[in-house]
mmCIF file of C-alpha atoms in Angstrom:
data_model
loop_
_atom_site.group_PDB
_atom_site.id
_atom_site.type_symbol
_atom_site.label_atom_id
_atom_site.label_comp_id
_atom_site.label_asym_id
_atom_site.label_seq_id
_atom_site.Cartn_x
_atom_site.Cartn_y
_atom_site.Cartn_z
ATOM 1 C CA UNK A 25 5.033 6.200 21.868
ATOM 2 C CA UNK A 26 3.704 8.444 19.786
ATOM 3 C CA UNK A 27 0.085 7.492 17.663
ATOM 4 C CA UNK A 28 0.235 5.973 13.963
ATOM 5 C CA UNK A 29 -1.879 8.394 11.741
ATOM 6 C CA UNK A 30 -0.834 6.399 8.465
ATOM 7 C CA UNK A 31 -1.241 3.425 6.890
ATOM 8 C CA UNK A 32 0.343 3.299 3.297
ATOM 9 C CA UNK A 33 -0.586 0.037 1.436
ATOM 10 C CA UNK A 34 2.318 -1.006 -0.317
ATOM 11 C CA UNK A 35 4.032 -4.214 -2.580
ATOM 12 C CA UNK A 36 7.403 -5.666 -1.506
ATOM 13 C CA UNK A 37 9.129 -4.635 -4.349
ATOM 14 C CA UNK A 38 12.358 -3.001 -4.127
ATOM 15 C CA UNK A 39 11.027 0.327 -5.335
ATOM 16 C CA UNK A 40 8.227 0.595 -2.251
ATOM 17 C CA UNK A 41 11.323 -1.067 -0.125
ATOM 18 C CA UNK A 42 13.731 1.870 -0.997
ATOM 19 C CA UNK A 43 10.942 4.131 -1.098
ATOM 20 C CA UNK A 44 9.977 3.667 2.709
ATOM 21 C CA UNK A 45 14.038 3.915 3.365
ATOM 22 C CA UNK A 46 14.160 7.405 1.770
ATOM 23 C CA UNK A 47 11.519 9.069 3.961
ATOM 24 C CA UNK A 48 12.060 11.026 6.269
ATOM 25 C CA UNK A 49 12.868 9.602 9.606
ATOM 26 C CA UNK A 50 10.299 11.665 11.966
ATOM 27 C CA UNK A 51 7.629 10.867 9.464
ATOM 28 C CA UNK A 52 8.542 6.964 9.075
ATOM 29 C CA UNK A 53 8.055 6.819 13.294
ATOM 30 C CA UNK A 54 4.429 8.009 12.884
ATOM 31 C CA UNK A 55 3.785 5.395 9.809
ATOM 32 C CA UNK A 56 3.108 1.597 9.871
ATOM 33 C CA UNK A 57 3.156 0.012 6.306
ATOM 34 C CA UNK A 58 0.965 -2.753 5.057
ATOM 35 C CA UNK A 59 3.421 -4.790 2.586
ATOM 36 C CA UNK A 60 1.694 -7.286 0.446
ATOM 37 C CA UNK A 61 3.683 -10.266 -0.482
ATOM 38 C CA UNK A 62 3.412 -10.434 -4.000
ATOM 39 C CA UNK A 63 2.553 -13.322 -5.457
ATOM 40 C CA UNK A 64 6.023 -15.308 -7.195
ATOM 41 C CA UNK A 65 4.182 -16.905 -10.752
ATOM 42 C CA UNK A 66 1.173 -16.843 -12.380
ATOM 43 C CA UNK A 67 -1.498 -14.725 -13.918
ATOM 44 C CA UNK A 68 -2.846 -11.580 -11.608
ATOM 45 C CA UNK A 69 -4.790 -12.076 -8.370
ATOM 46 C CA UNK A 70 -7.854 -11.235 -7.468
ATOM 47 C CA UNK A 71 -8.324 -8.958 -4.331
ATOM 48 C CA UNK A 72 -10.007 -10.863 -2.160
ATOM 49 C CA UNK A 73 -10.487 -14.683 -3.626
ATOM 50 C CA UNK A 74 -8.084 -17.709 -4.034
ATOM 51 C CA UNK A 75 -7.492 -18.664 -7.842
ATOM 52 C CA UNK A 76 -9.568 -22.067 -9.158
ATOM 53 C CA UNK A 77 -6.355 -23.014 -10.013
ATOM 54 C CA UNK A 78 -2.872 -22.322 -7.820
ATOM 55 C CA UNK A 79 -0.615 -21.321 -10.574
ATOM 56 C CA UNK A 80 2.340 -21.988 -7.437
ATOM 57 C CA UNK A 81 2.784 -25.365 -7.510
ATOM 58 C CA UNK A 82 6.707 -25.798 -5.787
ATOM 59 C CA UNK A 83 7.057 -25.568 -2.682
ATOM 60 C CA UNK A 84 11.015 -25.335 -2.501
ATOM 61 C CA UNK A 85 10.891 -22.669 -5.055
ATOM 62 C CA UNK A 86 8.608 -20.921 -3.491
ATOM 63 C CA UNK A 87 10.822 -21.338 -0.507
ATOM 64 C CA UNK A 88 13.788 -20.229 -2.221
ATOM 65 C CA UNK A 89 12.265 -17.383 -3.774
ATOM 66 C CA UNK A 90 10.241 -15.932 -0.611
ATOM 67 C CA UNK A 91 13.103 -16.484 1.706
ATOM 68 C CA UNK A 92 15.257 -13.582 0.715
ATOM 69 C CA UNK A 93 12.422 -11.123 0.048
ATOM 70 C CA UNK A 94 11.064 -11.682 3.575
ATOM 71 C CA UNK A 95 14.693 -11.397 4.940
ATOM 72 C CA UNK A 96 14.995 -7.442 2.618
ATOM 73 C CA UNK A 97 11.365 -6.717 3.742
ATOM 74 C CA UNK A 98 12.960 -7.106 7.631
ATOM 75 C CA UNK A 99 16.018 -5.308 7.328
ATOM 76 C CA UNK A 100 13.752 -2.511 5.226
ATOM 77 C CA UNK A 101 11.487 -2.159 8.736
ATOM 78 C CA UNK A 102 14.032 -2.167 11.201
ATOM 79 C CA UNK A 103 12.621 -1.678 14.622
ATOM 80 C CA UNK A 104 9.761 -0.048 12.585
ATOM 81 C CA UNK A 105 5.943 -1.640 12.957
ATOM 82 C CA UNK A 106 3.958 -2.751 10.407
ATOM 83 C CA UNK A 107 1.983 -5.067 8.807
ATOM 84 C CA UNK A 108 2.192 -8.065 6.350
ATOM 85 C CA UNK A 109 -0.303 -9.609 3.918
ATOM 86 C CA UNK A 110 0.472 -13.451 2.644
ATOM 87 C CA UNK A 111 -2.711 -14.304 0.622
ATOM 88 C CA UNK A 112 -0.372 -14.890 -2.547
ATOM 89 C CA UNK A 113 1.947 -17.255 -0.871
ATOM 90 C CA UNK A 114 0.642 -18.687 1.930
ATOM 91 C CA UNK A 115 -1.574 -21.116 0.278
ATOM 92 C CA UNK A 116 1.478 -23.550 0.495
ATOM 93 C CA UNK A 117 2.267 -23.948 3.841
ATOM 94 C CA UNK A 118 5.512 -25.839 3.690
ATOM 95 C CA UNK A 119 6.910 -23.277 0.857
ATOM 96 C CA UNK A 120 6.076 -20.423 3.179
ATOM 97 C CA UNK A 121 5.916 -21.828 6.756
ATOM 98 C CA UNK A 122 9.738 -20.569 7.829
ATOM 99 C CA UNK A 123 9.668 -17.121 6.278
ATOM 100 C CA UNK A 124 6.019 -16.478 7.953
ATOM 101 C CA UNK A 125 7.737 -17.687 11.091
ATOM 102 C CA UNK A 126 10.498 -15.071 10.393
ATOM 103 C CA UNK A 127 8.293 -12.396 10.156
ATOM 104 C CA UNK A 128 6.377 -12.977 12.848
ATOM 105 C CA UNK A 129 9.083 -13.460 15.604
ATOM 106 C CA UNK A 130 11.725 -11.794 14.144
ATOM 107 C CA UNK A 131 10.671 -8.647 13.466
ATOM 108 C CA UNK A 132 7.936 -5.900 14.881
ATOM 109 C CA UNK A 133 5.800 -7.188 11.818
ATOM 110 C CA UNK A 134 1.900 -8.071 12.120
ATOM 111 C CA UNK A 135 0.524 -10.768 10.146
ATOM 112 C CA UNK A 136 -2.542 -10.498 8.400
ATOM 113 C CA UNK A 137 -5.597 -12.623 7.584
ATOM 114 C CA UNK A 138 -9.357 -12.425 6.222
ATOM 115 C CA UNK A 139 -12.631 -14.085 6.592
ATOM 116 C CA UNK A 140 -12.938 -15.434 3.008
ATOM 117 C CA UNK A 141 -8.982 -17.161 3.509
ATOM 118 C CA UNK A 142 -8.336 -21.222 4.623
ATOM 119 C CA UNK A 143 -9.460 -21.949 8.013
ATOM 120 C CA UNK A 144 -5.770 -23.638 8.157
ATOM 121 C CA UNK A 145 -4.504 -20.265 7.070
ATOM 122 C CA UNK A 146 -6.140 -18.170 9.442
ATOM 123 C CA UNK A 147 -5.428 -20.651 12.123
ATOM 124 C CA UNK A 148 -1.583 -20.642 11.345
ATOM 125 C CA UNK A 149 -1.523 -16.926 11.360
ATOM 126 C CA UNK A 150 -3.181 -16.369 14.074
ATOM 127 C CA UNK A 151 -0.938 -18.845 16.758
ATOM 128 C CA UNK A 152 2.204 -16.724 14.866
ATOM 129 C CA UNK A 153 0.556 -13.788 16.561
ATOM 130 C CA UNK A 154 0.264 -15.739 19.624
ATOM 131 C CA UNK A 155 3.758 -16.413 19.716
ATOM 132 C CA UNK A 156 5.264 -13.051 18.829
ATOM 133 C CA UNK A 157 3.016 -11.470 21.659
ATOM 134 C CA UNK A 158 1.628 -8.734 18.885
ATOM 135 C CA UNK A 159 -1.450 -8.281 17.016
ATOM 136 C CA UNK A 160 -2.890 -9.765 14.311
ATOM 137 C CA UNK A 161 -4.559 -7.856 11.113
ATOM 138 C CA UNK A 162 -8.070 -8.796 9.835
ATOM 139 C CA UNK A 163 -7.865 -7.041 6.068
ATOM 140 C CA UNK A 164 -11.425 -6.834 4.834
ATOM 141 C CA UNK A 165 -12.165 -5.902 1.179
ATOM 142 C CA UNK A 166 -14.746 -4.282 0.615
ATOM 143 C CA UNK A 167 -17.259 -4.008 -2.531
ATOM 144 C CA UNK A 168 -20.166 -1.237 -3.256
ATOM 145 C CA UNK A 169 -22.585 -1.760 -2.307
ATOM 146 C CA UNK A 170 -22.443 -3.620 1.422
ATOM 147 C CA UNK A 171 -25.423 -4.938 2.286
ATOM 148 C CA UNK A 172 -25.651 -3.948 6.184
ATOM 149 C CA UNK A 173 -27.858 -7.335 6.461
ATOM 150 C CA UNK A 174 -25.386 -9.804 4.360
ATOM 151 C CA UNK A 175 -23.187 -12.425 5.711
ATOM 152 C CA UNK A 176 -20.058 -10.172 6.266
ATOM 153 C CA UNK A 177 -21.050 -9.478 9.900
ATOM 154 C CA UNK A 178 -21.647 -12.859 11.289
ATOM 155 C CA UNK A 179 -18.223 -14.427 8.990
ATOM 156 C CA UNK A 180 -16.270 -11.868 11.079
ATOM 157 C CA UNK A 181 -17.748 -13.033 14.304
ATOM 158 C CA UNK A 182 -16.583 -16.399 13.610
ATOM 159 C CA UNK A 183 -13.228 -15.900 12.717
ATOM 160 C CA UNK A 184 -13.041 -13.481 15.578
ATOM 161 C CA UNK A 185 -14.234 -16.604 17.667
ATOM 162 C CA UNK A 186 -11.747 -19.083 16.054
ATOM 163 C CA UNK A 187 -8.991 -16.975 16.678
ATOM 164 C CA UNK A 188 -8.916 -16.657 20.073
ATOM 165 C CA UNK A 189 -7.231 -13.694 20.317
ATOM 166 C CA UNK A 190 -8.643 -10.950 22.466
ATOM 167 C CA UNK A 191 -9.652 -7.648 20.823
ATOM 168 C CA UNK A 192 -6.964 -6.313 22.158
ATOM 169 C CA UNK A 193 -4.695 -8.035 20.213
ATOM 170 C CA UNK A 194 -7.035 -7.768 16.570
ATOM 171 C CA UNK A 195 -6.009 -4.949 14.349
ATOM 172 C CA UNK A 196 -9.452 -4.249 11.545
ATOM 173 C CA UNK A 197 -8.590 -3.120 8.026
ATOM 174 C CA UNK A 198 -11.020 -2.061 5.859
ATOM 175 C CA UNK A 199 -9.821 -1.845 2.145
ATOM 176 C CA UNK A 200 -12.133 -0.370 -0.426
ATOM 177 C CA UNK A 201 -9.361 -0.928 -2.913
ATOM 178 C CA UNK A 202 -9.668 0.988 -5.977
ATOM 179 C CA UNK A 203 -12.165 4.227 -5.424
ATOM 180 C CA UNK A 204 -13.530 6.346 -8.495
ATOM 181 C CA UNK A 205 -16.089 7.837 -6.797
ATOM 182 C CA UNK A 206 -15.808 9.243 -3.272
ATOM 183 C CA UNK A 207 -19.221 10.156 -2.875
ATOM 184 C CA UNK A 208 -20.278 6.182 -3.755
ATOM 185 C CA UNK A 209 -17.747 4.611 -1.443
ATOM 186 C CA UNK A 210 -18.102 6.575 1.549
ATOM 187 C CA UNK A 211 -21.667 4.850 1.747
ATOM 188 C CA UNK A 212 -19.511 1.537 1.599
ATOM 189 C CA UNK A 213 -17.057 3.031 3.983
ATOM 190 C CA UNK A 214 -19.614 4.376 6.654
ATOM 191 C CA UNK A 215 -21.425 1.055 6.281
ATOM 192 C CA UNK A 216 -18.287 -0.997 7.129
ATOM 193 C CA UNK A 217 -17.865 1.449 10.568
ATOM 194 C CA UNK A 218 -20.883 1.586 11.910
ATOM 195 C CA UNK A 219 -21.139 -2.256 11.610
ATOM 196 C CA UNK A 220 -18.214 -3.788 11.532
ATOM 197 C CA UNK A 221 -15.998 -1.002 13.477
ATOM 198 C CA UNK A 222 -17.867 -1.020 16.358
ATOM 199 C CA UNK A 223 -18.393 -4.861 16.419
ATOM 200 C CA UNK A 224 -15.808 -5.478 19.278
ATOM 201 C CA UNK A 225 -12.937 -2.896 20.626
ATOM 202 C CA UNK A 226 -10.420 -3.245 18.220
ATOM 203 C CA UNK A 227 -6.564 -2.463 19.103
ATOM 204 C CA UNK A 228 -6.731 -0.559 15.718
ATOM 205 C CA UNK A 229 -8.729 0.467 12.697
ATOM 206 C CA UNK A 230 -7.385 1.342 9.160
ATOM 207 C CA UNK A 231 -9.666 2.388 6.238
ATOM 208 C CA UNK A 232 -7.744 2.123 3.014
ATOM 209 C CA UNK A 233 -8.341 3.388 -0.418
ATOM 210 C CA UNK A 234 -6.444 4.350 -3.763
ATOM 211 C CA UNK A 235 -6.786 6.341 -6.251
ATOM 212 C CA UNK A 236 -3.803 6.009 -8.699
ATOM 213 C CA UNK A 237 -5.414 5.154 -11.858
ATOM 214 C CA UNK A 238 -4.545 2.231 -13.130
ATOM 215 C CA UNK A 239 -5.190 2.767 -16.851
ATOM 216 C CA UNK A 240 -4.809 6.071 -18.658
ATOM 217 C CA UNK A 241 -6.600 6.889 -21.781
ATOM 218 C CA UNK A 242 -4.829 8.546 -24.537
ATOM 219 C CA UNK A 243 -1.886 8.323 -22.714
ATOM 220 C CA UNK A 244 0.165 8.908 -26.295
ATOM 221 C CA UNK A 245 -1.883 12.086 -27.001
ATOM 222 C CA UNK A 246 -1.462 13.358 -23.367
ATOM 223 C CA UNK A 247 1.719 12.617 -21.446
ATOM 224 C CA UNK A 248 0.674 14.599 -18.442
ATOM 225 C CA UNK A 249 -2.284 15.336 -16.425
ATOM 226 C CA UNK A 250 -3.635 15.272 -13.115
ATOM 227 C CA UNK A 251 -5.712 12.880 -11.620
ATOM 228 C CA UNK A 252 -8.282 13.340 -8.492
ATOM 229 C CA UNK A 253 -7.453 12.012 -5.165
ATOM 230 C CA UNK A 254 -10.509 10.326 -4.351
ATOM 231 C CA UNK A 255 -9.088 8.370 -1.173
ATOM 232 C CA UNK A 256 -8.320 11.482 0.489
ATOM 233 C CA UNK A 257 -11.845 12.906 -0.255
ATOM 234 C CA UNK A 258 -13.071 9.726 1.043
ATOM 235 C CA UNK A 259 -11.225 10.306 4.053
ATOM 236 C CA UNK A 260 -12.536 13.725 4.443
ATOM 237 C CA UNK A 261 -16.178 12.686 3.840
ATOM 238 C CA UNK A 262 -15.568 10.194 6.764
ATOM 239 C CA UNK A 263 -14.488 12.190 9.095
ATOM 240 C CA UNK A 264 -17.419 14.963 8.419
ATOM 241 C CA UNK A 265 -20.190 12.232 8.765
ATOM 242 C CA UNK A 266 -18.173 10.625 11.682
ATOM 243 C CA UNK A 267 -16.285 13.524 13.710
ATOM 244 C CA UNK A 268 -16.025 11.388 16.600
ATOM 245 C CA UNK A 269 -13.865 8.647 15.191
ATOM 246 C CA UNK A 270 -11.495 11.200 13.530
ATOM 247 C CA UNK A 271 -8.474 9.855 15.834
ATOM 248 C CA UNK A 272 -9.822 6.522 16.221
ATOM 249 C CA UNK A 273 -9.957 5.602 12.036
ATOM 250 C CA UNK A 274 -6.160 5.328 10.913
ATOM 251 C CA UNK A 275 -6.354 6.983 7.508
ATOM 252 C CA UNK A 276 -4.703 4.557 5.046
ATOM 253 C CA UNK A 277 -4.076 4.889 1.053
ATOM 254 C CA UNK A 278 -1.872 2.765 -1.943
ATOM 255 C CA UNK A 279 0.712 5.902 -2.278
ATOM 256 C CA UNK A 280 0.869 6.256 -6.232
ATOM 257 C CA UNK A 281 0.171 2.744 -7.413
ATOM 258 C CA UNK A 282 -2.410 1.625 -8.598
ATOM 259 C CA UNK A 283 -4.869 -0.675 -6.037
ATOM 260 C CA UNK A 284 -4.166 -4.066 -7.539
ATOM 261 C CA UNK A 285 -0.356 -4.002 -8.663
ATOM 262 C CA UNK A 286 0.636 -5.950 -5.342
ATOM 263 C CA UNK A 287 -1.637 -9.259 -6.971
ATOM 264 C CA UNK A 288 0.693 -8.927 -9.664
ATOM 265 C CA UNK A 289 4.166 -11.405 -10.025
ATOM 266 C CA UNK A 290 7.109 -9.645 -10.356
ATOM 267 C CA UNK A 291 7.581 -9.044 -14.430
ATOM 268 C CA UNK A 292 10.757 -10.121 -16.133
ATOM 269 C CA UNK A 293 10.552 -9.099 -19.663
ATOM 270 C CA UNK A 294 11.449 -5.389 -21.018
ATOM 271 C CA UNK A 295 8.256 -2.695 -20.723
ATOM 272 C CA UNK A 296 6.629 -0.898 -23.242
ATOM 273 C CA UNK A 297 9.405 1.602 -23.527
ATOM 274 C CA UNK A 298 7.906 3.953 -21.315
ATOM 275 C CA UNK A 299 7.042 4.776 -17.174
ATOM 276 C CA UNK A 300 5.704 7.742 -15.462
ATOM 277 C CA UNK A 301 6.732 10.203 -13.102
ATOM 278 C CA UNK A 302 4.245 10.881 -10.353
ATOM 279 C CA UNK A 303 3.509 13.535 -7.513
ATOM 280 C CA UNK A 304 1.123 14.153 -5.198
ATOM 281 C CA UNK A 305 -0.494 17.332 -4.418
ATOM 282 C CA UNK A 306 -3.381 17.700 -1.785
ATOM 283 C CA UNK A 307 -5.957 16.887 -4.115
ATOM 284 C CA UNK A 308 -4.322 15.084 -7.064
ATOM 285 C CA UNK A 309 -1.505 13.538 -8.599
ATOM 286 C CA UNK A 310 0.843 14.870 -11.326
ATOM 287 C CA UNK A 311 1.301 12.213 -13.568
ATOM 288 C CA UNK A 312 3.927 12.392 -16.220
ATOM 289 C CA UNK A 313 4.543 9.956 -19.177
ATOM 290 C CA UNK A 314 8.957 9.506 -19.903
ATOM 291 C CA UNK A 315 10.459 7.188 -21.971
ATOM 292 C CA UNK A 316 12.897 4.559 -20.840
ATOM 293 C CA UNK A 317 14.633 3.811 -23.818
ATOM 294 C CA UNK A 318 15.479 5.592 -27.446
ATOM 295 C CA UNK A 319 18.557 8.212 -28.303
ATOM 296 C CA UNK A 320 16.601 11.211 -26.818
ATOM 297 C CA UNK A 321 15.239 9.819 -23.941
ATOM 298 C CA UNK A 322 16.791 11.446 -21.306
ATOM 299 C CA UNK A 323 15.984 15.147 -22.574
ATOM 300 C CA UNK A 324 12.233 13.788 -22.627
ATOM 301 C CA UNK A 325 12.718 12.662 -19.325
ATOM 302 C CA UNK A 326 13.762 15.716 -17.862
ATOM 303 C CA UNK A 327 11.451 18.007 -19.737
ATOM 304 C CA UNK A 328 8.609 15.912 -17.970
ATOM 305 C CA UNK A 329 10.423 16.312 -14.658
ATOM 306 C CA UNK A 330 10.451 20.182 -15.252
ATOM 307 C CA UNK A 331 6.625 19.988 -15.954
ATOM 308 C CA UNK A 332 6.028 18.798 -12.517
ATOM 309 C CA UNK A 333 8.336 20.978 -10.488
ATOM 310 C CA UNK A 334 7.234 23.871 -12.841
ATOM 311 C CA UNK A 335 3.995 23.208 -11.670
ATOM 312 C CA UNK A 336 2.115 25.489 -9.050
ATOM 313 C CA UNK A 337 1.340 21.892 -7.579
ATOM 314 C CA UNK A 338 4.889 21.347 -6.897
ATOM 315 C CA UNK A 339 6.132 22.576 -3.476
ATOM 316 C CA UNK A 340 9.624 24.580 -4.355
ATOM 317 C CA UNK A 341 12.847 23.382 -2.008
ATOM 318 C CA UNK A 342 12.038 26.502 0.223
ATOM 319 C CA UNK A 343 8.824 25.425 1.417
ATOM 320 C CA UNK A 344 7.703 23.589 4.542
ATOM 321 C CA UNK A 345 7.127 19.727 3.553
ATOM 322 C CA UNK A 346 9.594 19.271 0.663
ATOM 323 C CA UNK A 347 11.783 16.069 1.289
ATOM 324 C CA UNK A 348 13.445 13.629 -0.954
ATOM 325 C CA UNK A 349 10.905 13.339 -3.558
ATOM 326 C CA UNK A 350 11.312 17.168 -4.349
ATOM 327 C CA UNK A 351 14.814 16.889 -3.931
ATOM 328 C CA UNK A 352 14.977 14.256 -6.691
ATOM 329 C CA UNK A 353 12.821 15.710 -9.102
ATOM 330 C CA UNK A 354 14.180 19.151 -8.928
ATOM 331 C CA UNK A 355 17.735 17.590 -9.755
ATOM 332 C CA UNK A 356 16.739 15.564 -12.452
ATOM 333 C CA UNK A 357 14.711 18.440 -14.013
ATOM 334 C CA UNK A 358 17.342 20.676 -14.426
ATOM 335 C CA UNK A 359 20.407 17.987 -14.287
ATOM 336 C CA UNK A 360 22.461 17.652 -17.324
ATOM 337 C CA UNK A 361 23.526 13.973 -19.216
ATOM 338 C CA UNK A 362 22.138 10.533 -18.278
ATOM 339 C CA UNK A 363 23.201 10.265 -14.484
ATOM 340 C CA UNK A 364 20.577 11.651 -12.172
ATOM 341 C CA UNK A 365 17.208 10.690 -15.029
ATOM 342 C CA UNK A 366 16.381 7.954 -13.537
ATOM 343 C CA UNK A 367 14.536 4.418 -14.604
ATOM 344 C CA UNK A 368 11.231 3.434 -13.966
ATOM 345 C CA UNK A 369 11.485 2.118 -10.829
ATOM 346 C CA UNK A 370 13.462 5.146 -9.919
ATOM 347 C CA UNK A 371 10.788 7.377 -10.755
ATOM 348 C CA UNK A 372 8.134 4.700 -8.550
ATOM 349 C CA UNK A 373 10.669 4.624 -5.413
ATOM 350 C CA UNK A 374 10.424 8.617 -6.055
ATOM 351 C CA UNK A 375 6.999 9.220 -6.313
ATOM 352 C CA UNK A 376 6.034 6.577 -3.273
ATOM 353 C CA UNK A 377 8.953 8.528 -1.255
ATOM 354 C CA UNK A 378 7.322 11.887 -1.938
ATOM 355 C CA UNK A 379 3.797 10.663 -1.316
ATOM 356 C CA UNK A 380 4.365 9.204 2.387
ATOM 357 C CA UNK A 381 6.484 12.205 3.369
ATOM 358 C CA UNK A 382 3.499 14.714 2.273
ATOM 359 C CA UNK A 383 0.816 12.625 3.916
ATOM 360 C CA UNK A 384 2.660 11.648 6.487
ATOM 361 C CA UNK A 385 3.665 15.438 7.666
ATOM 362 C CA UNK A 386 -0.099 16.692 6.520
ATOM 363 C CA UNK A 387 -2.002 13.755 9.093
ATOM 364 C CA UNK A 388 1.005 14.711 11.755
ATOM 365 C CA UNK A 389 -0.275 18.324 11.397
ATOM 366 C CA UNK A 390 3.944 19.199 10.414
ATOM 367 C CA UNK A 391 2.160 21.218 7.265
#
């Protein structure tokens, strides 16, 4: 079977769902998501601690609402592997106790779990691991600076111990989250390896990082720019300090979203009247500000489109590496009346679908 080289860190919405769907098949056998359940209510969720309060509170709703979203999230994989992340929802067991189950034996996906999570929790995921025969994902988020002498060490050695699972069967992921500065966390990042990597032999481990901004200044003044990549130079400052783990560290990323929008619940009223197109270069993305409403919209729309794929960033339908994302944007640039524009999750499915395929082919060596 061949190795996973990428690890893309990704919501369960339907625009990350269809997004995985739409690329391309020889890439999507070298890539195992991790799919964040997002939470159902409530105010947003912070990375790596349990609210003070549980804003989820029903248990059958819960139920009702998880049930088909796990059931999507399946059909989405396939026979594809992957991981799955149920901080936001697992806190009530009964509401989330037969999808969890689902996942686990009824599909190739891994459940995940942390130090700082329920001792219940981690206990529950981990005999779900036990009975599906596969691994189980430790997802550890990391903050600058980590103090090599702190507590994170010895917590991991005792939920390694209460596990009992054998290394073998223990996937590590360590998430920096949000990076703005690649030359700050790849002290955090080399940190976590050298301690925490090399701590027992595990079956896999992911480093994970974004980049998408989540908050654009003077977005009204200046609908498109670029923005660095600083997970990929993260990546690349890894593997010069640590050549020897180069095909051992799983390089991992958030596509183009921004680090925290999987702690967010699902919104139901309209948006500000506006979205933005994204694509990913080698070393930044093209963001593009479109409307999503108004009588002119769908001119704007397309004029941003042509900005991208007018772009020397942009990687024309002739060249090695172009898949659906380019395909999209190219039509919708030069299409003519409303079909073919898009929505915002259109453009999000669009961008994520172009941002796998590139990484996916550049860490498969296929550009």
């Amino acid at each position: 079977m061949a190795r996973t080289v990428y690890v893309p860190v990704l919501p369960t919405t339907r625009a990350a769902r269809r997004a995985y769907e739409h690329v391309d098949a020889t890439v999507r056998r070298r890539i195992e998501p991790l799919w964040t359940l997002v939470p159902r209510v409530g105010p947003e969720r912070l990375r790596d601690a349990p609210p003070v309060s549980e804003p989820e509170t029903d248990e059958t709703l819960l139920s009702d609402w998880l049930t088909p979203r796990v059931n999507d999230l399946i059909e989405t994989m396939g026979d594809n592997p992957g991981w799955v992340d149920a901080a936001h929802v697992e806190r009530l067991i009964h509401g989330s106790a037969d999808s969890l189950w689902h996942l686990a034996v009824g599909s190739r996906l891994r459940l995940v779990t942390g130090p700082e999570r329920a001792p219940r929790h981690q206990r529950y995921a981990a005999d779900l691991a036990f009975l599906s025969g596969r691994s189980l994902g430790i997802r550890l988020t990391l903050h600058e600076p980590l103090d090599p002498h702190g507590s994170l060490r010895p917590q991991l050695l005792d939920l390694i111990d209460r596990l009992c699972l054998p290394p073998s069967r223990l996937d590590l992921i360590l998430d920096l989250g949000p990076v703005t500065d690649a030359g700050e966390a790849v002290k955090t990042a080399l940190i976590a390896i050298d301690l925490l990597g090399a701590l027992v032999p595990w079956r896999t481990l992911v480093l994970a990082a974004g980049a998408f901004p989540r908050v654009m200044d003077d977005i009204d003044m200046q609908p498109t720019r670029t923005a660095v990549r600083h997970d990929r130079r993260l990546h690349h400052l890894v593997r010069t300090a640590r050549p020897e783990l180069t095909r051992r560290i799983v390089y991992g990323d958030y596509s183009v979203e921004h680090a925290c929008s999987a702690n967010i619940a699902p919104v139901r009223q309209p948006g500000p009247g506006w979205s933005l197109l994204r694509y990913t270069t080698p070393d930044g993305f093209l963001i593009a500000r479109a409307p999503t409403r108004g009588p002119d919209h769908v001119s704007r729309v397309r004029a941003q489109a042509r900005w991208i794929v007018e772009h020397n960033g942009f990687r024309g339908l002739g060249d090695p590496g172009h898949a659906e994302g380019e395909r999209w944007l190219r039509a919708c640039a030069y299409g003519d009346g409303s079909k073919g524009s898009g929505n915002a999750e259109t453009w999000l499915r669009a961008g994520h679908t172009q941002h796998m395929d590139f990484v996916g082919r550049l860490l498969t060596g296929a550009l």
